[in-house]
Structure formats: C-alpha cells, structure tokens
GROMACS .gro file of C-alpha atoms in nm:
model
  384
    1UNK     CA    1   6.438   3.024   3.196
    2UNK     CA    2   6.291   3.235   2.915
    3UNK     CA    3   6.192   2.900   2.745
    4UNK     CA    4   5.993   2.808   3.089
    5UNK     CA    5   5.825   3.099   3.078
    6UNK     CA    6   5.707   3.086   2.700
    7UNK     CA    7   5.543   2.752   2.789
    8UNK     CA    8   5.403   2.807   3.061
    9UNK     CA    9   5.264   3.108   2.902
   10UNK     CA   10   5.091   2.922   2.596
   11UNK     CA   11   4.981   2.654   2.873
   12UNK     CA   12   4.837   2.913   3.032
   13UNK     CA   13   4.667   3.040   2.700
   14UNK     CA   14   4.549   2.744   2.578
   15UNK     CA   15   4.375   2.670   2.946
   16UNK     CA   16   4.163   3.001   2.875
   17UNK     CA   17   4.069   2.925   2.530
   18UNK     CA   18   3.984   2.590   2.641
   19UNK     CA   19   3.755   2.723   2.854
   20UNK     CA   20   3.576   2.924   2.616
   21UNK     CA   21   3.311   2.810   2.402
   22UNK     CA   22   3.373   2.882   2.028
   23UNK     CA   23   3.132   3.099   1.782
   24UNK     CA   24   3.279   3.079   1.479
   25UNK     CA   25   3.068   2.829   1.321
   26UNK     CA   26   2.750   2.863   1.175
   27UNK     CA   27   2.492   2.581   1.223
   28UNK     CA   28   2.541   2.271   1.063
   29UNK     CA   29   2.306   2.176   0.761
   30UNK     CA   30   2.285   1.777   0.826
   31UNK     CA   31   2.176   1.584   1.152
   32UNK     CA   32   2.461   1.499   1.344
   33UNK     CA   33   2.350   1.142   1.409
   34UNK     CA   34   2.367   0.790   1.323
   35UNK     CA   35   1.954   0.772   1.253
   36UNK     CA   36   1.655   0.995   1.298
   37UNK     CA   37   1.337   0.939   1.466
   38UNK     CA   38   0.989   0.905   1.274
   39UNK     CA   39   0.663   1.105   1.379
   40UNK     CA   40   0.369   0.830   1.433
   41UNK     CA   41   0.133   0.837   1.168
   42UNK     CA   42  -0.234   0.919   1.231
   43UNK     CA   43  -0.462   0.630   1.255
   44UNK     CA   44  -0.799   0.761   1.044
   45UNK     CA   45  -1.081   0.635   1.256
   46UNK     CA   46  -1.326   0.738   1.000
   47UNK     CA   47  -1.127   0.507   0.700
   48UNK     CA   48  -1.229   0.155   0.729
   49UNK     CA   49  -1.079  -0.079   0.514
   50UNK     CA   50  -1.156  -0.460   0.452
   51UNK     CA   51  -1.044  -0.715   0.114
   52UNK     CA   52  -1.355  -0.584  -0.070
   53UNK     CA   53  -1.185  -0.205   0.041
   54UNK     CA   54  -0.858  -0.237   0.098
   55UNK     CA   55  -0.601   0.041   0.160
   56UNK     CA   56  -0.352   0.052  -0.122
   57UNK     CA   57  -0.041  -0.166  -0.051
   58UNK     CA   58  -0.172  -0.353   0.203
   59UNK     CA   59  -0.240  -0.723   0.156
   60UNK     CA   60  -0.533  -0.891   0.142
   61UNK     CA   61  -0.630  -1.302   0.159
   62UNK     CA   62  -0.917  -1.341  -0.087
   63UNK     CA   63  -1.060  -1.711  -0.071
   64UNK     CA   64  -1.309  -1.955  -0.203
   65UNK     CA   65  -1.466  -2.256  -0.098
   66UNK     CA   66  -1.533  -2.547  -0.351
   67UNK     CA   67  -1.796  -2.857  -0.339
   68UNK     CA   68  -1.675  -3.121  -0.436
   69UNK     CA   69  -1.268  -3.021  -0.372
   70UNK     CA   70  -1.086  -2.954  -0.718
   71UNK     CA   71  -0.809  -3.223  -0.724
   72UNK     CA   72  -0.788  -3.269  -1.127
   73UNK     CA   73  -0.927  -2.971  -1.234
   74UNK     CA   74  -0.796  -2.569  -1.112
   75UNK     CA   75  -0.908  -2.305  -0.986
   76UNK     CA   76  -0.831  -1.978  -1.180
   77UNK     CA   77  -0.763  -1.615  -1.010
   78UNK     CA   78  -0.771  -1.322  -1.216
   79UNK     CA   79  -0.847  -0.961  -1.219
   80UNK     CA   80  -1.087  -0.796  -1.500
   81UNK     CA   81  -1.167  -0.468  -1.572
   82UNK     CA   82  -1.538  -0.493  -1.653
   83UNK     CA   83  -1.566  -0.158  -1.775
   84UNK     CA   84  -1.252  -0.128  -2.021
   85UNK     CA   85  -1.320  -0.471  -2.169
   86UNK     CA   86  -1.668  -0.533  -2.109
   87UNK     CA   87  -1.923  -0.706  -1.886
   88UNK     CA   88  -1.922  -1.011  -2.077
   89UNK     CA   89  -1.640  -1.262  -1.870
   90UNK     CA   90  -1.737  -1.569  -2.031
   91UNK     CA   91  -1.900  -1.558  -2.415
   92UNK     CA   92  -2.021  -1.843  -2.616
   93UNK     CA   93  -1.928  -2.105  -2.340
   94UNK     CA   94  -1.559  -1.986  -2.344
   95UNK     CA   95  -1.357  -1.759  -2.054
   96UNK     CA   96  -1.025  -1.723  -2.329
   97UNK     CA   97  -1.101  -1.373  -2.404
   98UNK     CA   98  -1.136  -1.249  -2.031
   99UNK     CA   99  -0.818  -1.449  -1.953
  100UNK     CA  100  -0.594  -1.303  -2.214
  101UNK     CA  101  -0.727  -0.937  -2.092
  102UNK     CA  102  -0.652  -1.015  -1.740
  103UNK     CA  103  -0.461  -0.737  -1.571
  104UNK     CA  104  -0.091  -0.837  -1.549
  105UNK     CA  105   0.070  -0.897  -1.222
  106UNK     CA  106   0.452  -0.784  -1.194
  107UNK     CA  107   0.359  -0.341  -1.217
  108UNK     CA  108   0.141  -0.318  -1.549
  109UNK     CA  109  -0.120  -0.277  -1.424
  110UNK     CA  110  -0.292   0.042  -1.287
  111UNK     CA  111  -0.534  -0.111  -1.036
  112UNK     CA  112  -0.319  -0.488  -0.941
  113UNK     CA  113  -0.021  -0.461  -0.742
  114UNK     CA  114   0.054  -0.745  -0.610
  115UNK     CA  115  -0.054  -1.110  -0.640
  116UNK     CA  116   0.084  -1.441  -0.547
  117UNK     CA  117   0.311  -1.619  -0.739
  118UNK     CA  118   0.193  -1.926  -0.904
  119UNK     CA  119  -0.150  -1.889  -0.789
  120UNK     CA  120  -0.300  -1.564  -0.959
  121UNK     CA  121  -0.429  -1.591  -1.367
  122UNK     CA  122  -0.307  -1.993  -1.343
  123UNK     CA  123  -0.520  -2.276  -1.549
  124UNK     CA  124  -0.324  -2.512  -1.337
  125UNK     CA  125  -0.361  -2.429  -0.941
  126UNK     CA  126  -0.553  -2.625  -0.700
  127UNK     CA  127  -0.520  -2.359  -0.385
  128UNK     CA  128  -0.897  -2.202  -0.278
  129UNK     CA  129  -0.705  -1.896  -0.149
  130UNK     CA  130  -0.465  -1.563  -0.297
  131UNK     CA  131  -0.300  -1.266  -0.139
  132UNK     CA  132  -0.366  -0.972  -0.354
  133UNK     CA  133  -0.243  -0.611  -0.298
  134UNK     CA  134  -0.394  -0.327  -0.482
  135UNK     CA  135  -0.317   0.045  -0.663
  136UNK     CA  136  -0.511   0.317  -0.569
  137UNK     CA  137  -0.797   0.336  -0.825
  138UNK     CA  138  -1.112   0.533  -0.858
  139UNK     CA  139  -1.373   0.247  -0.863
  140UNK     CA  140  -1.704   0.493  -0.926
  141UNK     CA  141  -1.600   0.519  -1.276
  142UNK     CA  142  -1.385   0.152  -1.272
  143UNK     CA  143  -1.549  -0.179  -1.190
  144UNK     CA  144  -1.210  -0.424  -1.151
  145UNK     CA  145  -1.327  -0.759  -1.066
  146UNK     CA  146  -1.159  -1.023  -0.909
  147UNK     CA  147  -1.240  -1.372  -1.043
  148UNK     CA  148  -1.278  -1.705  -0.939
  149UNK     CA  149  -1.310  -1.943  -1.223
  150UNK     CA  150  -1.311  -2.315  -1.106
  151UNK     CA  151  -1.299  -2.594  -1.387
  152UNK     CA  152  -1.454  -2.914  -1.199
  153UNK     CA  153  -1.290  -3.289  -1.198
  154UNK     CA  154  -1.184  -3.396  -1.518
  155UNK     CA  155  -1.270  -3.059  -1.695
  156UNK     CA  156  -1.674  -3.206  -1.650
  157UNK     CA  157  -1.807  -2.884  -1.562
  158UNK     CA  158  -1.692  -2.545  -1.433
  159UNK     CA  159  -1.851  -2.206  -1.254
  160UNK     CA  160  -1.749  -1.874  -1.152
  161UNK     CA  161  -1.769  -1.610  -0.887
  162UNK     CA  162  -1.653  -1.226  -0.900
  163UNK     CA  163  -1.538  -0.975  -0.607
  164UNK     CA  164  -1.573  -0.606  -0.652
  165UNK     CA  165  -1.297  -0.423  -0.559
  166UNK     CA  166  -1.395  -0.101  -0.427
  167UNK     CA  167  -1.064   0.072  -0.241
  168UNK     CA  168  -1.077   0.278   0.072
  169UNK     CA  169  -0.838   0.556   0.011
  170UNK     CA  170  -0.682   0.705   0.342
  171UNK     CA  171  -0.350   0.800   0.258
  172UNK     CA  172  -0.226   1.023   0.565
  173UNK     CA  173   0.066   1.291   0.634
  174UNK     CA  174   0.197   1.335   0.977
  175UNK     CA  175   0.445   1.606   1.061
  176UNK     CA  176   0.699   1.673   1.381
  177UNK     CA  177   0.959   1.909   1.455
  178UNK     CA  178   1.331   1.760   1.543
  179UNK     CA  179   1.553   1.806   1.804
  180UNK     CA  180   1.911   1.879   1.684
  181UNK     CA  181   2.035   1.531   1.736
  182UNK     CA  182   1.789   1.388   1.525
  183UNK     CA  183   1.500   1.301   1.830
  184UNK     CA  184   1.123   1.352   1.867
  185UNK     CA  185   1.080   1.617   2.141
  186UNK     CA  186   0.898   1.538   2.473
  187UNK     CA  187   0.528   1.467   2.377
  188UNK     CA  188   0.288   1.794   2.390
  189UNK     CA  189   0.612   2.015   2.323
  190UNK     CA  190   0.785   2.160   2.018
  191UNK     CA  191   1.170   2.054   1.923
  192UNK     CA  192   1.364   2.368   1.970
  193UNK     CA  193   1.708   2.464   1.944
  194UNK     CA  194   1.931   2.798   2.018
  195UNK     CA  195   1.957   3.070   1.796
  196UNK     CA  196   2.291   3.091   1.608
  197UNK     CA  197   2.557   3.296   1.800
  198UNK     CA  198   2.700   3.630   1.672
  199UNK     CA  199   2.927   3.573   1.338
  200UNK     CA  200   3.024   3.912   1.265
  201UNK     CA  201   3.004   4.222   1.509
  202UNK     CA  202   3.226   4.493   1.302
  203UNK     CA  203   3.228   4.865   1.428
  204UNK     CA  204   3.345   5.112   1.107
  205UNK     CA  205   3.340   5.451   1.296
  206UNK     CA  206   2.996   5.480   1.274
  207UNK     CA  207   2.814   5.131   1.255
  208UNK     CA  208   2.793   4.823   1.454
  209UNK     CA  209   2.766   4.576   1.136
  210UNK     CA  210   2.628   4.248   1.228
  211UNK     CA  211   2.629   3.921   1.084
  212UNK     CA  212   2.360   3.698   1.316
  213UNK     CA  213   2.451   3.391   1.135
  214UNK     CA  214   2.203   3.096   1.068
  215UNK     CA  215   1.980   2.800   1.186
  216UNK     CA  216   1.934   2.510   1.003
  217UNK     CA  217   1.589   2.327   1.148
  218UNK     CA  218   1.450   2.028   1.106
  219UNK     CA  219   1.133   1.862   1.074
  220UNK     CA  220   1.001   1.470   1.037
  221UNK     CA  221   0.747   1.427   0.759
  222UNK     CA  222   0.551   1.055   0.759
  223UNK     CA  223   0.320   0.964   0.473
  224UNK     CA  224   0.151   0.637   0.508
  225UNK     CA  225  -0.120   0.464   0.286
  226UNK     CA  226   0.024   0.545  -0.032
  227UNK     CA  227   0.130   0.404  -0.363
  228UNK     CA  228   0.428   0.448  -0.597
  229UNK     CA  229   0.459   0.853  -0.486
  230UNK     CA  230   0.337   1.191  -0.349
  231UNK     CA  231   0.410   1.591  -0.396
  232UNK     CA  232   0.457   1.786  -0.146
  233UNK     CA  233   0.304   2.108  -0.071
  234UNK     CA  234   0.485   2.304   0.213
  235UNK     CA  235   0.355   2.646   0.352
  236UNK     CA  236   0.507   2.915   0.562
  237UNK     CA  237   0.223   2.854   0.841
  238UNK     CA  238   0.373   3.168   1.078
  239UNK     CA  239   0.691   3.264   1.139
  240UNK     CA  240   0.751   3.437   1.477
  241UNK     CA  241   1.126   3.501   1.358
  242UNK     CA  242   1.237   3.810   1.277
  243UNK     CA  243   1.453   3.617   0.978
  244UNK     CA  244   1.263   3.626   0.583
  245UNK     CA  245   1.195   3.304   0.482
  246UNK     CA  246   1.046   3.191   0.193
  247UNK     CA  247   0.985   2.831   0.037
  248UNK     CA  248   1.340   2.826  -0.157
  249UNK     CA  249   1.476   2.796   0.202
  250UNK     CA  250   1.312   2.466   0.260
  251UNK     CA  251   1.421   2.132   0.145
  252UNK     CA  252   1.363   1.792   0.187
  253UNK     CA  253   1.567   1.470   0.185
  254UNK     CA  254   1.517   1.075   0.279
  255UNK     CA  255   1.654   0.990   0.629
  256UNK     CA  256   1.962   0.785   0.543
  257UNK     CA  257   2.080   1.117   0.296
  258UNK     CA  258   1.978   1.389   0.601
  259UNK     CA  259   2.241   1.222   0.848
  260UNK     CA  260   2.620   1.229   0.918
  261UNK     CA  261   2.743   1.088   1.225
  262UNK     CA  262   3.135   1.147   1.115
  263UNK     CA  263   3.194   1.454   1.173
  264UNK     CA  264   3.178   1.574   0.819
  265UNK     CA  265   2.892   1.739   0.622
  266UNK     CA  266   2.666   1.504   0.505
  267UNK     CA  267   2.710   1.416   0.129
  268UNK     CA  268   2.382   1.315   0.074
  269UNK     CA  269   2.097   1.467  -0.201
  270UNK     CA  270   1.881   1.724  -0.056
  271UNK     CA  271   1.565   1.779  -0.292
  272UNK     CA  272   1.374   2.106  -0.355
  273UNK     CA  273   1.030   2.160  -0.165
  274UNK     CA  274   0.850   2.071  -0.447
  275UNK     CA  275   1.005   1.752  -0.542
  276UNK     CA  276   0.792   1.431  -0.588
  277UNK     CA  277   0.876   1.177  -0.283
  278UNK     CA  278   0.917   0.776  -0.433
  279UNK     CA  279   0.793   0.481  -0.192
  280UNK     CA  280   1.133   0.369  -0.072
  281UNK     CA  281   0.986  -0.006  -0.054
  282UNK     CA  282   1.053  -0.186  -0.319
  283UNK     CA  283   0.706  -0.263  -0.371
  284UNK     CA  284   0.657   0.058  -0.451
  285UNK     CA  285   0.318   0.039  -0.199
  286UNK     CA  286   0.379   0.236   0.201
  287UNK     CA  287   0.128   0.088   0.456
  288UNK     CA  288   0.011   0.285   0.759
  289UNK     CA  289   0.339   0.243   0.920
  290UNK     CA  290   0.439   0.485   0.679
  291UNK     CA  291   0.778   0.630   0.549
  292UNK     CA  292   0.928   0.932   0.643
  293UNK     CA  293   1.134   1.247   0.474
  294UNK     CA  294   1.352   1.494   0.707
  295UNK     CA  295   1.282   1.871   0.566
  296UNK     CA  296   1.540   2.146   0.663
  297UNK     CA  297   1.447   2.513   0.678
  298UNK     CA  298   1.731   2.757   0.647
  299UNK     CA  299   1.727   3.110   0.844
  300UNK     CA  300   1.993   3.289   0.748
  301UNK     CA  301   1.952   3.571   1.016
  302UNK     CA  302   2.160   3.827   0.844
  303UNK     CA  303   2.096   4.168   1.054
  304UNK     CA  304   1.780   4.004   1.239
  305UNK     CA  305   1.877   3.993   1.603
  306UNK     CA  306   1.604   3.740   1.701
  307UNK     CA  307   1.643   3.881   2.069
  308UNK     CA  308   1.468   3.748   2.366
  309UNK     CA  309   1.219   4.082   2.360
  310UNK     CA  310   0.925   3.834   2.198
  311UNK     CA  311   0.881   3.402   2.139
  312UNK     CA  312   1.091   3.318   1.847
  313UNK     CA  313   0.962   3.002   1.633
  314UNK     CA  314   0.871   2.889   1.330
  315UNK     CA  315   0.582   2.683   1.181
  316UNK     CA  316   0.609   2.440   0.932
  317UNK     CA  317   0.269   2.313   0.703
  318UNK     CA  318   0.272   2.053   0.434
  319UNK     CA  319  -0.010   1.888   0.239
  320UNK     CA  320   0.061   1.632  -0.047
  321UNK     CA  321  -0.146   1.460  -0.344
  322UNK     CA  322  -0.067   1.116  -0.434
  323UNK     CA  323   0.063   1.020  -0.749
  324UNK     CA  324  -0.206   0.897  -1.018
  325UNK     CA  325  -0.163   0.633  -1.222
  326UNK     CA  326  -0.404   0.716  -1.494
  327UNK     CA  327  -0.354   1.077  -1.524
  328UNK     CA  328  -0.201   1.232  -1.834
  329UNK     CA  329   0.159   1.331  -1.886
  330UNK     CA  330   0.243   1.642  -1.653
  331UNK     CA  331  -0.062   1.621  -1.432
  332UNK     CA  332  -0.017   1.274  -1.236
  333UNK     CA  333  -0.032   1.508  -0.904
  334UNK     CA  334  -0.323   1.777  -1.018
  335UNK     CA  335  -0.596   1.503  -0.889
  336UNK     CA  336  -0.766   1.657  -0.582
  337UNK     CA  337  -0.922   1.368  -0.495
  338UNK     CA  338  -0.599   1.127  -0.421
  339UNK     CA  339  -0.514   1.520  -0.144
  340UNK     CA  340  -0.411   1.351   0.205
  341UNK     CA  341  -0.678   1.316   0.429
  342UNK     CA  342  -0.674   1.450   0.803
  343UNK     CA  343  -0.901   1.321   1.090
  344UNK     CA  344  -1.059   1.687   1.150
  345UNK     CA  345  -1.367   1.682   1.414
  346UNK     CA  346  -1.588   1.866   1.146
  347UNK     CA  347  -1.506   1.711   0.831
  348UNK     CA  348  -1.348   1.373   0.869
  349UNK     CA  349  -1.128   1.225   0.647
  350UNK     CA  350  -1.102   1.514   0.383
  351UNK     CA  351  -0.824   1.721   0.316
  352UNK     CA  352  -0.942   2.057   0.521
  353UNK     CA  353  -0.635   2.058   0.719
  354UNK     CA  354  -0.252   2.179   0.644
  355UNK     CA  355  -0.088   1.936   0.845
  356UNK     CA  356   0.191   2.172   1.062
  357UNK     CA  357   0.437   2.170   1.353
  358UNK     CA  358   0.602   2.472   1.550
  359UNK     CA  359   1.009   2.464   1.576
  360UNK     CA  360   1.110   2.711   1.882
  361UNK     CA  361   1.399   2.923   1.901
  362UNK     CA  362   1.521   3.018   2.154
  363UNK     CA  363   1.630   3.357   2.128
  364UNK     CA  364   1.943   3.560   2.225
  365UNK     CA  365   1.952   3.814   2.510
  366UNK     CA  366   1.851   4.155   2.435
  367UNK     CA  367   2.057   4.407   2.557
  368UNK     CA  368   1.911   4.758   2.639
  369UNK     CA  369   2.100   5.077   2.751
  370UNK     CA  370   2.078   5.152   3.084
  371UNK     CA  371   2.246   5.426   3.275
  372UNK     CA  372   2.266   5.560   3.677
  373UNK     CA  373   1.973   5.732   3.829
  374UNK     CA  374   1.926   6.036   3.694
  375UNK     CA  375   2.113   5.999   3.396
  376UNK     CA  376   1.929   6.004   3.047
  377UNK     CA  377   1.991   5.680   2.867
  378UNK     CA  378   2.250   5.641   2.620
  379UNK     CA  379   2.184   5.557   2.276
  380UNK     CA  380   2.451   5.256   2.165
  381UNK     CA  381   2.637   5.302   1.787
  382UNK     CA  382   2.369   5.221   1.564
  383UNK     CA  383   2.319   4.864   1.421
  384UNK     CA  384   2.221   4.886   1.074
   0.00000   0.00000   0.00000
C-alpha cells in the first residue's frame, strides 16, 4: 500500500512539473532550423548596366558580324589593357605583341573574370560570339579593351574592332531582422522574440540578486553585385534595451554554419564583426540575387530588467566596401569608392545610407508595489 502511494505520488509530481514551463535555460546561440530565409536584395533603379557596363559577375554575350563568313581563317577574342601596355594593338603589320599581353582568363587577371572556353584569346575559332564576365575595375583611369581580331579566308587579309569596357558598379547590402526559427517576419514589421526569463532571483538578507539571463538575435544580411569579397561595417544604430552592448557582442556567420536542426548547439564558425565575407560561388563573382550572412547579437541582460515600463528593441546598421583587386597589401577594403550603394531619394546610388533593421523585444512584466487604500506603498527588498 505504501508502494501505491509513493507512485502515485511521483505521478502526481511529475503531472505538475509537466505542466510547468521550464526557465532554466538561457537562449540558444544558433537557429534552431534546418535553413534560414534571405532578405530580397534592393533592385538600384538608378544603376543601369548593359555588355559595354556590365555589373561585375554577371555575364555578358559580346558578338560580331563578319562579311564574307570566316570558314578558313578565325576570329580572335581578347582583352587588352590599353593603358598598361599601350595604345598600339597591332605594330608593324603584326598583332603578336598585344596577343601575348592579353589578360589571362582562369583568375589572373584584375579586370577578366570569366570567358568562354575555347573561344576567348584563340588563333583557331570560327564562332562570331563570347560570353565574358568581368571584375570590378575603375575604368576612368583603365581603358581594358575587348578585341575582335578576324584573319580573312586563307590568312588573305584581316581587320579588327575594339569594345570599351566601362563597368557599372552597384554592389548593394540589404538587411532583415529574423524570427527565432530562422523566418522573415510579416512584411512592414520587425522579427521579435521574448525577453529571456529570470535565471537567478537570490535574496541574501538584504538583496534581491538577479541574473536576467540573455537573448541571442538574429539578423539576415544580403550583398549582391559583388566580386571575390566585402568588409563589413556594423553600427549600434539605437538600442532601446536597457542591456550594454557593444560591437564585440555581434558576430556573423554563413547560413549553413548559423543552423542546427538536431537539437545540439551548432558547431559551426562564427566570425568577428569585422571579418571579410568570401563570395561563396565558386566563381568567386555574386549577382543581384545576392548571398547572404546571418549576424547574431548577444544581450547578456545581467541586472537589466528590460520590463514592459517602455518598447524594448534593438537596431542593427551595417555598411560594407568591396574588396579591391589592385589595392596594396593591408588596404584592399580602404577604397571608398567600391562603399555599397543605397537607392536614397536625395542622393541615388551613393553610399549616404547605413543600411539597418529593428529586432523587438518583447519585454517582461513590470511589477510595482501596490498596497490597500490608504496604505502608503511598500518599498520591495532592493534589487541591486
């Protein structure tokens, strides 16, 4: 009988405990899901682009037509930097000399990215067309040409046409807060999430010591129209917590490293805030579809009671530089010019904006003393 009564008793326990919810945890520092969603990049309306000023990365048909068709001869495709070997392309009847300083296809070169195989810088192709994708170059001080060198039937007779390549720069950064589970918020509002529950609440004869725990929240950062890289810049735009945070608190990692959907903390490589993002393609070029980072900023509440007597949120801004090619050692992000540009009303397509997105939390009841009519309110034990 004693035995019936023991179980029943721990039944009975483990029925209330069910029953309550837990708050012994502090938040979780990954996103518990199998994938994350992207913020849509900004289309620039003001950034045109076309072959003769193309967006870095993107690809490009460049063609010719030929009277009478080559059949015996070729047509030749290359890319020459007028102004680092000269304006001369042919010289004494002869086009060796621009050939053999052709810019090489395969990554070295700082203004070709991309061109098709068996077709580009080839003394033995017959097709009037190329796909060419291109680095992000400044072409007021570079003139990179892209030849057309046709050798007629039978090596009779030959000509030659050039295309200035003049890029349209209009790399972008978009920015979103994230719901816990890794999902945009509802369109025109701002992800938010609860504020951690009590940790610690310790009375010591004198003080109520509190622990308020912590938040981990979570942001979606796309960056489109770039090549081979970009820095960061993140900024504490206004923080309506009552939590310090500075920029050590904020960290950034690529989607497939910010997830675990097992149950466990997520192994993957979180980066500091002022870590250079790669191109995850393995062209090393990001179109205007973009590519996105997830960036984490931890509040670790400590003593701040984040209570519901005022809005509690956070705003995240980040602005980034490309990564120049022909920079020195140590400054391939210092160039102001390759800044991401923002569609601004005023000044369009310059960087005048910090890109930036509010996080909401939503705060924990406050409590206030209140006693019966006509009975002076009681101060609580202090919290220090």
């Amino acid at each position: 009988m004693k035995k019936q009564i023991l179980i029943l008793a721990m039944f009975t326990l483990a029925l209330v405990f069910a029953g309550m919810k837990s708050y012994g945890q502090g938040d979780i520092n990954y996103i518990d899901a199998a994938s994350t969603e992207c913020v849509t990049p900004t289309t620039l309306d003001c950034a045109d682009d076309d072959a003769l000023h193309p967006i870095p990365g993107k690809t490009y048909t460049y063609g010719v037509t030929v009277n009478p068709t080559v059949t015996t001869g070729y047509i030749r495709w290359f890319v020459y930097n007028a102004t680092a070997n000269g304006a001369d392309i042919i010289t004494g009847g002869s086009i060796a000399t621009a050939v053999g300083a052709a810019e090489a296809d395969g990554g070295g070169s700082l203004y070709l990215l991309d061109a098709e195989d068996n077709v580009y810088n080839s003394d033995t192709n017959t097709q009037p067309t190329i796909d060419i994708s291109w680095q992000s170059f400044n072409s007021a001080t570079t003139e990179i040409l892209l030849v057309a060198y046709v050798e007629g039937e039978a090596g009779c007779s030959d000509n030659i046409e050039v295309y200035r390549i003049q890029p349209s720069f209009s790399f972008t950064l978009d920015i979103a807060g994230l719901m816990p589970d890794g999902t945009l918020p509802a369109s025109g509002s701002n992800a938010n999430e609860c504020v951690s529950p009590v940790q610690i609440a310790s009375y010591d004869g004198t003080n109520l010591n509190m622990d308020y725990g912590e938040n981990y929240i979570f942001f979606a950062v796309n960056a489109a129209n770039f090549v081979h890289s970009w820095q960061p810049t993140f900024t504490i735009v206004d923080n309506g917590t009552e939590t310090t945070v500075d920029i050590s608190n904020i960290e950034w990692a690529y989607p497939d490293q910010a997830i675990a959907n097992d149950g466990t903390n997520a192994t993957g490589t979180w980066n500091a805030a002022t870590a250079v993002v790669n191109a995850q393609d393995a062209s090393g070029a990001v179109g205007d579809a973009g590519e996105c980072i997830i960036v984490r900023v931890h509040l670790d509440h400590g003593t701040a009671e984040n209570d519901a007597n005022a809005n509690r949120y956070f705003t995240l801004g980040v602005d980034g530089v490309m990564y120049d090619a022909g920079a020195t050692t140590g400054n391939e992000y210092a160039n102001s010019n390759l800044a991401d540009l923002d569609p601004g009303t005023n000044s369009p397509c310059t960087n005048t904006e910090t890109d930036q997105a509010t996080y909401d939390l939503t705060p924990r009841p406050e409590i206030v003393t209140n006693t019966a009519v006509g009975v002076g309110d009681m101060s609580f034990e202090p919290k220090p």
